[in-house]
PDB file of C-alpha atoms in Angstrom:
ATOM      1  CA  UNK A   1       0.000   0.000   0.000  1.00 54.00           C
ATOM      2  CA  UNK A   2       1.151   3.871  -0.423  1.00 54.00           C
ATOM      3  CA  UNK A   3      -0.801   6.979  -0.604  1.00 51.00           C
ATOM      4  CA  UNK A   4       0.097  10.043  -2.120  1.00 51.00           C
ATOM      5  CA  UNK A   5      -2.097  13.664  -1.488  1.00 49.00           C
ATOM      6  CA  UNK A   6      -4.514  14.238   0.850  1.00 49.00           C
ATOM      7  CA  UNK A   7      -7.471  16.798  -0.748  1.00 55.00           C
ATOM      8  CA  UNK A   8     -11.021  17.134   1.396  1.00 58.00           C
ATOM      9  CA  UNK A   9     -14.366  16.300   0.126  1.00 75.00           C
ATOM     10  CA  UNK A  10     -12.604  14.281  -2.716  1.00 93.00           C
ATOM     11  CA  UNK A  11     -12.864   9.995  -3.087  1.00 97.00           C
ATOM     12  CA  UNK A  12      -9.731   8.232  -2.259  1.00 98.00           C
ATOM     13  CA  UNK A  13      -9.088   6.576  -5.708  1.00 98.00           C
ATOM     14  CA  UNK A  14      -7.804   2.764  -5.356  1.00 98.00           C
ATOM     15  CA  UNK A  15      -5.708   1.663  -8.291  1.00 98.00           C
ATOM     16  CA  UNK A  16      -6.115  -1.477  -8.825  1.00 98.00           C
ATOM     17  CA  UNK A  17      -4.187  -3.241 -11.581  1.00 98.00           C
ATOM     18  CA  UNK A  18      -4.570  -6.390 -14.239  1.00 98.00           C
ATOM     19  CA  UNK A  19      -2.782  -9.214 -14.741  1.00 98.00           C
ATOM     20  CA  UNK A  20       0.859 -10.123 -14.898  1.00 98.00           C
ATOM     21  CA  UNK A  21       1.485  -6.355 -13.537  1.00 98.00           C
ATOM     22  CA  UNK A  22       2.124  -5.065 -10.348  1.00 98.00           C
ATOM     23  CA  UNK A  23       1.258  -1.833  -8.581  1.00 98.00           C
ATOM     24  CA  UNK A  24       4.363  -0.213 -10.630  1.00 98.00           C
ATOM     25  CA  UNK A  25       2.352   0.142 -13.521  1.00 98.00           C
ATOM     26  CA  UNK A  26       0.273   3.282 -12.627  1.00 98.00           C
ATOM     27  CA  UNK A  27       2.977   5.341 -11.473  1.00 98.00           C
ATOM     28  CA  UNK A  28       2.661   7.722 -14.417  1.00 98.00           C
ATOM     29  CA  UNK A  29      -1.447   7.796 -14.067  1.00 98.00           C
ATOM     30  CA  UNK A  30      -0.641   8.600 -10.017  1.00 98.00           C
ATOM     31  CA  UNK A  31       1.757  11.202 -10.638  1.00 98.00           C
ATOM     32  CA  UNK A  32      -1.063  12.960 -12.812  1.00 98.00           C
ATOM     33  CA  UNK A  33      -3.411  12.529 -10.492  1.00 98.00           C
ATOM     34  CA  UNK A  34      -1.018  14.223  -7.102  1.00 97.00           C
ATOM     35  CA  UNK A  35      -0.308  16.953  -9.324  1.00 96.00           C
ATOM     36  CA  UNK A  36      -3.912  17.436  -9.059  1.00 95.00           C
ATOM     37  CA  UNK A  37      -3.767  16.890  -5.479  1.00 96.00           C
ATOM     38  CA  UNK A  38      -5.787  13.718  -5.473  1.00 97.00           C
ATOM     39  CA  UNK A  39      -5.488  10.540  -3.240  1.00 97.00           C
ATOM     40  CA  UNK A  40      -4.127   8.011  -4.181  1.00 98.00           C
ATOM     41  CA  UNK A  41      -3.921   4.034  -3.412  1.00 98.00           C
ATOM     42  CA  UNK A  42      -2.459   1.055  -4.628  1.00 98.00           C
ATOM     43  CA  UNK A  43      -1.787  -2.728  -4.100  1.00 98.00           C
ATOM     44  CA  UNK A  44      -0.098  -6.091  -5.339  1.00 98.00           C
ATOM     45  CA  UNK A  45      -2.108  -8.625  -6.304  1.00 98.00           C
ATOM     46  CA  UNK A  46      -0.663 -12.234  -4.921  1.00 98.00           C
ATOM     47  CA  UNK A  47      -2.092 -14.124  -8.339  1.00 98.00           C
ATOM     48  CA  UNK A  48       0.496 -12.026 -10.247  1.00 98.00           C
ATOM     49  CA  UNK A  49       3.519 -14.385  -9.475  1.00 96.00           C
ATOM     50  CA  UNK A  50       1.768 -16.944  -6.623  1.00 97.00           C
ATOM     51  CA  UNK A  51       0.222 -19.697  -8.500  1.00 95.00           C
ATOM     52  CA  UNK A  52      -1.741 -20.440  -5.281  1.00 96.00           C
ATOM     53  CA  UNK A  53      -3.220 -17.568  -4.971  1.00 98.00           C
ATOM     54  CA  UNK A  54      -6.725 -16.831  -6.837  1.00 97.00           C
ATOM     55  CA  UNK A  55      -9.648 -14.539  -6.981  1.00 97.00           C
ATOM     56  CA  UNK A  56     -10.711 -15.189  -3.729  1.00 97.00           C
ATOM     57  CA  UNK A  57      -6.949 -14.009  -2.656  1.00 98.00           C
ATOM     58  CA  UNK A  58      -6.999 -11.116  -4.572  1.00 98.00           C
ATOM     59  CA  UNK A  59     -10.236 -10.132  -3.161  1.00 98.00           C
ATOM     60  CA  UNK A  60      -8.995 -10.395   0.410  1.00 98.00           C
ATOM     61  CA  UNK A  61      -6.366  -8.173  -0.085  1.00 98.00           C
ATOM     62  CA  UNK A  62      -8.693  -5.263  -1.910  1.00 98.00           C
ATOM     63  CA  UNK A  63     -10.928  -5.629   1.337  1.00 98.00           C
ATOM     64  CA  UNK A  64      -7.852  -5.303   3.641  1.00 98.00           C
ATOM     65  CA  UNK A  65      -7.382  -2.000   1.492  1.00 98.00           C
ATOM     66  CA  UNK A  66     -10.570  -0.462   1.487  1.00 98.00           C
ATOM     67  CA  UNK A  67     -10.606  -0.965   4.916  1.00 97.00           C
ATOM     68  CA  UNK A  68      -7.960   0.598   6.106  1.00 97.00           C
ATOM     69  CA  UNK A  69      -9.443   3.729   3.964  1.00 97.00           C
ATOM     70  CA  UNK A  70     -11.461   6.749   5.310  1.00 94.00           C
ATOM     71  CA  UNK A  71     -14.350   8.356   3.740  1.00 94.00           C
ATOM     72  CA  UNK A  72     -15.529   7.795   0.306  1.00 97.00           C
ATOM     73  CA  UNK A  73     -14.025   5.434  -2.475  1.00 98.00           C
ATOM     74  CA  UNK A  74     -13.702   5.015  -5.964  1.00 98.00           C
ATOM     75  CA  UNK A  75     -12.435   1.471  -7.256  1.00 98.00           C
ATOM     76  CA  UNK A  76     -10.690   1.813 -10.426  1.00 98.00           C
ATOM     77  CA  UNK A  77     -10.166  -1.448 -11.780  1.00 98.00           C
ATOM     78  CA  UNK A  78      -7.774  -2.233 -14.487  1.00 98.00           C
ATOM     79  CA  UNK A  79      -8.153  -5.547 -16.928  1.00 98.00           C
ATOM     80  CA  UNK A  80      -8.113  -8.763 -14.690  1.00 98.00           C
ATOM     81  CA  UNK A  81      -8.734  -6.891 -11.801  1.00 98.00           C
ATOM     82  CA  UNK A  82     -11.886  -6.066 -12.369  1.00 98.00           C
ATOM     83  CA  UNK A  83     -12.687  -9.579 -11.343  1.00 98.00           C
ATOM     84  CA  UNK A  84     -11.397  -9.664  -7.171  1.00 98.00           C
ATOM     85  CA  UNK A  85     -13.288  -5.628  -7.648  1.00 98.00           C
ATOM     86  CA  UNK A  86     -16.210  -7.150  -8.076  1.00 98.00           C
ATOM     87  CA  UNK A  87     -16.020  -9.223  -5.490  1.00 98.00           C
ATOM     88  CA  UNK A  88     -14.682  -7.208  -3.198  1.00 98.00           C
ATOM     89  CA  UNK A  89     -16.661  -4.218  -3.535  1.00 97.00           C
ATOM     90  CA  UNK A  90     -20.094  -6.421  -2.497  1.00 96.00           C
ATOM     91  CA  UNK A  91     -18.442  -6.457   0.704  1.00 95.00           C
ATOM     92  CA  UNK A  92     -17.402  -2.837   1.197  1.00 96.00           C
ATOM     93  CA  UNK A  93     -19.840  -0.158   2.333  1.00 96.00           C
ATOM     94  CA  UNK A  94     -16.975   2.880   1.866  1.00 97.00           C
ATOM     95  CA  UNK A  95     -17.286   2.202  -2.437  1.00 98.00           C
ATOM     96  CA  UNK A  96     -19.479   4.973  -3.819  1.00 97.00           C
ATOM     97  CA  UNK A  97     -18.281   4.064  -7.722  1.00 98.00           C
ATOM     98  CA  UNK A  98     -16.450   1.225  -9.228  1.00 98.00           C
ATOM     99  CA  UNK A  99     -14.740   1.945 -12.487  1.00 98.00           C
ATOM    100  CA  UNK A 100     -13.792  -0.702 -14.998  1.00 98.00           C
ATOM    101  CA  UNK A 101     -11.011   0.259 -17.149  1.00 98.00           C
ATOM    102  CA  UNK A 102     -10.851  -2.334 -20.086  1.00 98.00           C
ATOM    103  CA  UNK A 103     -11.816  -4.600 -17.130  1.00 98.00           C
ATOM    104  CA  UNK A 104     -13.701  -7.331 -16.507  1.00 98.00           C
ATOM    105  CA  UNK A 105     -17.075  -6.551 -15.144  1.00 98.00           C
ATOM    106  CA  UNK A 106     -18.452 -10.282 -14.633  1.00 98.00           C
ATOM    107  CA  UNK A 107     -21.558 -11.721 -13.786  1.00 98.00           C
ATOM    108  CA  UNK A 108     -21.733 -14.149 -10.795  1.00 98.00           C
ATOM    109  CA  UNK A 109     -21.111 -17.393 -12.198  1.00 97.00           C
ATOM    110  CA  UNK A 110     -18.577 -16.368 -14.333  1.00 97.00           C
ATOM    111  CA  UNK A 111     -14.960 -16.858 -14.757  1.00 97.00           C
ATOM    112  CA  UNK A 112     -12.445 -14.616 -16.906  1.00 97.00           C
ATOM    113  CA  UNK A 113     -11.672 -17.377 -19.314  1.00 95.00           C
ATOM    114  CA  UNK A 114     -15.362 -18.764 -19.514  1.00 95.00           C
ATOM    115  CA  UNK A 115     -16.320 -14.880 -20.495  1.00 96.00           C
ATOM    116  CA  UNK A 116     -14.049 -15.757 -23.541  1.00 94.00           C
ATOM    117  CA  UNK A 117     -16.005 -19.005 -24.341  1.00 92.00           C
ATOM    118  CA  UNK A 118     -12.545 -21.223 -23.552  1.00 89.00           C
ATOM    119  CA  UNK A 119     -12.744 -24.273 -21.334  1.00 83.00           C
ATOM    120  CA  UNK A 120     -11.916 -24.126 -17.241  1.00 83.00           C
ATOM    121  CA  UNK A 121     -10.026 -27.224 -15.812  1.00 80.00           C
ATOM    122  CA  UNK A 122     -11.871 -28.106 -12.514  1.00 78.00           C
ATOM    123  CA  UNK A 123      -8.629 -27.934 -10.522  1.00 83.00           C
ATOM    124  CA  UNK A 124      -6.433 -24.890 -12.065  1.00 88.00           C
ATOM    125  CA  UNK A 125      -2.913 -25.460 -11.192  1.00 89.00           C
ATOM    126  CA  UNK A 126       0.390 -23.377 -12.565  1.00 93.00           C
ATOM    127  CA  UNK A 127       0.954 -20.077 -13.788  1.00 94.00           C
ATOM    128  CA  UNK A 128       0.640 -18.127 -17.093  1.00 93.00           C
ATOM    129  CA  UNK A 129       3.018 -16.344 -18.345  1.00 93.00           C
ATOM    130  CA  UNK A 130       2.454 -13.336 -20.250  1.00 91.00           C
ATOM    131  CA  UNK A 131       1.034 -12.876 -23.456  1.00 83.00           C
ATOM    132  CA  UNK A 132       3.482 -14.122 -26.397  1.00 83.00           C
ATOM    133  CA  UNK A 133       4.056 -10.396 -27.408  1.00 92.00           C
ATOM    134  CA  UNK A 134       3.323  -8.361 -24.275  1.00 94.00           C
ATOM    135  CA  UNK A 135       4.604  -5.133 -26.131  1.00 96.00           C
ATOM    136  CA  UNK A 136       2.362  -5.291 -28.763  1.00 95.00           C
ATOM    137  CA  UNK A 137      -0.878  -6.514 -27.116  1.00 95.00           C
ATOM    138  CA  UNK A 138      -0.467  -4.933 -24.164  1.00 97.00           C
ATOM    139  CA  UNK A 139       1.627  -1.725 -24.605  1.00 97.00           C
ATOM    140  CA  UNK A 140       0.778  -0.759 -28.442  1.00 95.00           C
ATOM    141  CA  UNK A 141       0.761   3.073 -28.065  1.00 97.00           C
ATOM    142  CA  UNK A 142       3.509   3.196 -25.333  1.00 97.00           C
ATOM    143  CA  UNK A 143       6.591   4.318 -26.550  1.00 96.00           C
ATOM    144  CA  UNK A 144       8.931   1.649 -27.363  1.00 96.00           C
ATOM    145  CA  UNK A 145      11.457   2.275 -24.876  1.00 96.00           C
ATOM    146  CA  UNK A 146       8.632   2.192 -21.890  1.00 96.00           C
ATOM    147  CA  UNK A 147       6.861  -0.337 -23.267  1.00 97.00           C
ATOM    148  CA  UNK A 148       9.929  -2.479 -23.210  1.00 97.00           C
ATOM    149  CA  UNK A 149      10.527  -1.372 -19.547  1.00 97.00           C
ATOM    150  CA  UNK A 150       7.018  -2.229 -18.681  1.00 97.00           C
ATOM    151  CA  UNK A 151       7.278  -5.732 -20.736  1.00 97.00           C
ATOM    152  CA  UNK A 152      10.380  -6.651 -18.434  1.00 97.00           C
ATOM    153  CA  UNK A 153       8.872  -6.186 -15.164  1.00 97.00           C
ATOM    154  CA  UNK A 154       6.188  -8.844 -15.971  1.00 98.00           C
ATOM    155  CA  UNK A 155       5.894 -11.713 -13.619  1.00 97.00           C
ATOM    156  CA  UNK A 156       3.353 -14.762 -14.497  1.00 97.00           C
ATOM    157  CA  UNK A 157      -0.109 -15.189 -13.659  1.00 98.00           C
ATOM    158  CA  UNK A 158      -1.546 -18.025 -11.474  1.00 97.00           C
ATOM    159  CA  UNK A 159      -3.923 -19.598 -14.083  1.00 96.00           C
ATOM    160  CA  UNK A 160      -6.191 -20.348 -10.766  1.00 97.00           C
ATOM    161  CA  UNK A 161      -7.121 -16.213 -11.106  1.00 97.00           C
ATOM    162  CA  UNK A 162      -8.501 -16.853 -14.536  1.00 97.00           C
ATOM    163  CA  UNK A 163     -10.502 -19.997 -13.888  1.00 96.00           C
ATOM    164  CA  UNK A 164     -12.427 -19.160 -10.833  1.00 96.00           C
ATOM    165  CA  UNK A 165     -15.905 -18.156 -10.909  1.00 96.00           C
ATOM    166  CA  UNK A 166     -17.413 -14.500  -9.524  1.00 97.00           C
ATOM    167  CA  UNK A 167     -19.473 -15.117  -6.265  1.00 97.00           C
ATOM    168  CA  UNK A 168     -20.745 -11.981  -5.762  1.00 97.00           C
ATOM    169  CA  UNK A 169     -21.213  -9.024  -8.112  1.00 98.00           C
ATOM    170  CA  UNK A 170     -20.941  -5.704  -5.862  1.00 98.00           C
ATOM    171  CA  UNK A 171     -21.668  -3.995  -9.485  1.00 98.00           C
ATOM    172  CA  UNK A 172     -25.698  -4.493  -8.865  1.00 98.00           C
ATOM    173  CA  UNK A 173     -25.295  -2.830  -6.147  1.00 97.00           C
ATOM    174  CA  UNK A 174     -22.741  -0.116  -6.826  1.00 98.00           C
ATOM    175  CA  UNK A 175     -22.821   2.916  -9.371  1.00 98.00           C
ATOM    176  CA  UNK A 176     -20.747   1.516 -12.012  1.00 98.00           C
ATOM    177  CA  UNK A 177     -18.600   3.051 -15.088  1.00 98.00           C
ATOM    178  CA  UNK A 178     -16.941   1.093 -18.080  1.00 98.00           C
ATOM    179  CA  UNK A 179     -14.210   2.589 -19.944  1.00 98.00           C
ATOM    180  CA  UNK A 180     -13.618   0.863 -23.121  1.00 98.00           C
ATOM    181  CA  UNK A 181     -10.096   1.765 -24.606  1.00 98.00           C
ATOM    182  CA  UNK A 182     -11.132   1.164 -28.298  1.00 97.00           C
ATOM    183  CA  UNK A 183      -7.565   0.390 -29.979  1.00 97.00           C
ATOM    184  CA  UNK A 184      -7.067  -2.570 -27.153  1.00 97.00           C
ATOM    185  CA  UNK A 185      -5.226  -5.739 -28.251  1.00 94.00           C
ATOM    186  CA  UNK A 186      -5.777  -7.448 -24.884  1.00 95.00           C
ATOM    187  CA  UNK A 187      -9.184  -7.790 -24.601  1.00 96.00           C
ATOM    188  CA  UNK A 188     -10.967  -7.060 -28.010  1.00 94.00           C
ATOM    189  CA  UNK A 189     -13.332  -3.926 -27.808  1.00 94.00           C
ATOM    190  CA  UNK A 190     -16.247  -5.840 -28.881  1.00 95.00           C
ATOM    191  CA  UNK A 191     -16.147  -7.694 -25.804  1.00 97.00           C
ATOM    192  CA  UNK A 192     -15.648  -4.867 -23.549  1.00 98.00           C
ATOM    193  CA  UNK A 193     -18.771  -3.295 -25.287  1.00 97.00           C
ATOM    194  CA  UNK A 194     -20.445  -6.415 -24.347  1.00 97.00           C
ATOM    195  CA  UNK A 195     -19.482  -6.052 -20.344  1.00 98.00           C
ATOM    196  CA  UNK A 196     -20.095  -1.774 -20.970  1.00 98.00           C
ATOM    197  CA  UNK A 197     -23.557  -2.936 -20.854  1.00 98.00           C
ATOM    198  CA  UNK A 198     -23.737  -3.826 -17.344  1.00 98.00           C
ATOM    199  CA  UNK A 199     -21.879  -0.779 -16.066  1.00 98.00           C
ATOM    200  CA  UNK A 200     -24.553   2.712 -15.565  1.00 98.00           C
ATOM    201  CA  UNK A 201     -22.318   4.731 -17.576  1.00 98.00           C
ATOM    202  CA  UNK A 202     -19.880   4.288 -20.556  1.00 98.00           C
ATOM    203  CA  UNK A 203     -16.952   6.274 -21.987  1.00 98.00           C
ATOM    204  CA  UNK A 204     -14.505   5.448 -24.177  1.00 97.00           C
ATOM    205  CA  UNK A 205     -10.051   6.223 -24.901  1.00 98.00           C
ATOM    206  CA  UNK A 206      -8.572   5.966 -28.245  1.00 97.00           C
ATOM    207  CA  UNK A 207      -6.289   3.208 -26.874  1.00 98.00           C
ATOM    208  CA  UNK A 208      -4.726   0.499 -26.423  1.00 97.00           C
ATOM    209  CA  UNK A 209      -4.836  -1.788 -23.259  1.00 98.00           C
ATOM    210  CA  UNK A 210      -2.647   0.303 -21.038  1.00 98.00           C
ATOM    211  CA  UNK A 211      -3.849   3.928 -21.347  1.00 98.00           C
ATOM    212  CA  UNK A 212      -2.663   4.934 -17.571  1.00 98.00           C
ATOM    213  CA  UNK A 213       0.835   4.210 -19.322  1.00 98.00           C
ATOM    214  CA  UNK A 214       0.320   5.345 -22.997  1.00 98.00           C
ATOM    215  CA  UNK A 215      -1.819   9.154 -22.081  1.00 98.00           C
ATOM    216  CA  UNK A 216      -1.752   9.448 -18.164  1.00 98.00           C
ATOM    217  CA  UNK A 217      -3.288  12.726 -18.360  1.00 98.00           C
ATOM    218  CA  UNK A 218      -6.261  12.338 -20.438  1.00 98.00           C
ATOM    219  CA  UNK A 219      -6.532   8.855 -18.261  1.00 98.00           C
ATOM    220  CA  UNK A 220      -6.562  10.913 -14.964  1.00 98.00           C
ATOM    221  CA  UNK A 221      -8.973  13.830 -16.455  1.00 98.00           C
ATOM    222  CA  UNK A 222     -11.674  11.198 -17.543  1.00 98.00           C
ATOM    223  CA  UNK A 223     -11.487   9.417 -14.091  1.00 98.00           C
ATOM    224  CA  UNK A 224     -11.122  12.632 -12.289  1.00 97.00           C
ATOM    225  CA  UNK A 225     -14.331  13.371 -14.437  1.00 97.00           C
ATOM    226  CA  UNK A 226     -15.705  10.042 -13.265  1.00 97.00           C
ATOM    227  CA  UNK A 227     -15.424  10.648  -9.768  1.00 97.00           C
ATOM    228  CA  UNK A 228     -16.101  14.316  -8.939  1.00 96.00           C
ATOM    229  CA  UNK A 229     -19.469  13.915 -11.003  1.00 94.00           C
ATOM    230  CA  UNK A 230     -20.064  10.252  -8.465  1.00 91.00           C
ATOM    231  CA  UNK A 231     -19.536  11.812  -5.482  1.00 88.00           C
ATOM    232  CA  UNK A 232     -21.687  15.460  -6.247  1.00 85.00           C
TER     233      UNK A 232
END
């Protein structure tokens, strides 16, 4: 955990990321968002590089978070970790918006790799590693030399995290938004249109998977957006 900015009557915004990544990866987003004075807070994920550890993990630690939180939140999730977010925030009274960044905003019943039609082993065992060209599906309009930097500080992902089903869906009970970065390589737009239709509101980026890395600052003005206008 680390906090930056303290700014009253504003959400604490918790960062959480995707898979594979680690709370590195919004540094440039976060230092976007202090020099707007806003509060910020991130985590590590245990499925990203613990191939025991699984939604239900993941979701444990968010909770710890929140917890430890005062006032008003807004959950930004990021790919993958939309999943434990929507668990999590079921369970947390503090969460006055969840937004889903390219994320995936489940159903109960569903896993992250049965969204995507493919086939769940009953027992999930060993890790994933990430995808074959992580620069080009996951950093496309980074600049090489970051995207390379980003690429490097990958770790694999407990294939557990991708085969569990979602328990509880805090997003029926939450205000929700969906961001859908349109250029994404990741997770194809057309399916992020198709979970955009369970969030209350939708916007949209002209990017690729990892906008908080490729345009910080129009990624912190639309969630900035997001949350004054959730908590007014």
């Amino acid at each position: 955990m680390t906090v930056k900015n303290v700014q009253p009557n504003r959400p604490t915004l918790l960062l959480v990321h995707g898979a594979w990544h680690g709370s590195w990866c919004w540094d440039p987003l976060r230092a976007a968002l202090d020099a707007d004075s806003w509060t910020t807070r991130v985590l590590d994920l245990p499925s990203a590089g613990d191939e025991s550890a699984g939604i239900h993990e993941d979701t444990q630690v968010v909770l710890r978070e929140l917890s430890a939180i005062e006032g008003p939140v807004v959950v930004v999730a990021h790919s993958y970790g939309g999943v434990p977010v929507t668990q999590a925030v079921a369970q947390a009274p503090n969460v006055v918006h969840v937004v889903y960044l390219a994320a995936y905003q489940l159903e109960v019943g569903e896993s992250l790799l049965g969204f995507h039609g493919a086939a769940v082993a009953a027992e999930p065992r060993g890790v994933t590693p990430p995808l074959g060209d992580p620069v080009r599906a996951l950093y496309g309009d980074v600049p090489q030399v970051f995207a390379e930097a980003a690429a490097a500080r990958l770790v694999p992902q407990s294939v557990k995290s991708f085969s569990e089903p979602v328990t509880r869906a805090g997003w029926h009970t939450v205000p929700s938004t969906y961001v859908v970065c349109e250029l994404d390589q990741a997770v194809p737009s057309a399916s992020q249109e198709d979970m955009a239709s369970r969030a209350d509101a939708v916007h949209r980026l002209p990017s690729h998977h990892s906008p908080f890395l490729s345009m910080p600052v129009e990624c912190a003005t639309l969630l900035t957006k997001i949350a004054l206008e959730a908590t007014s």
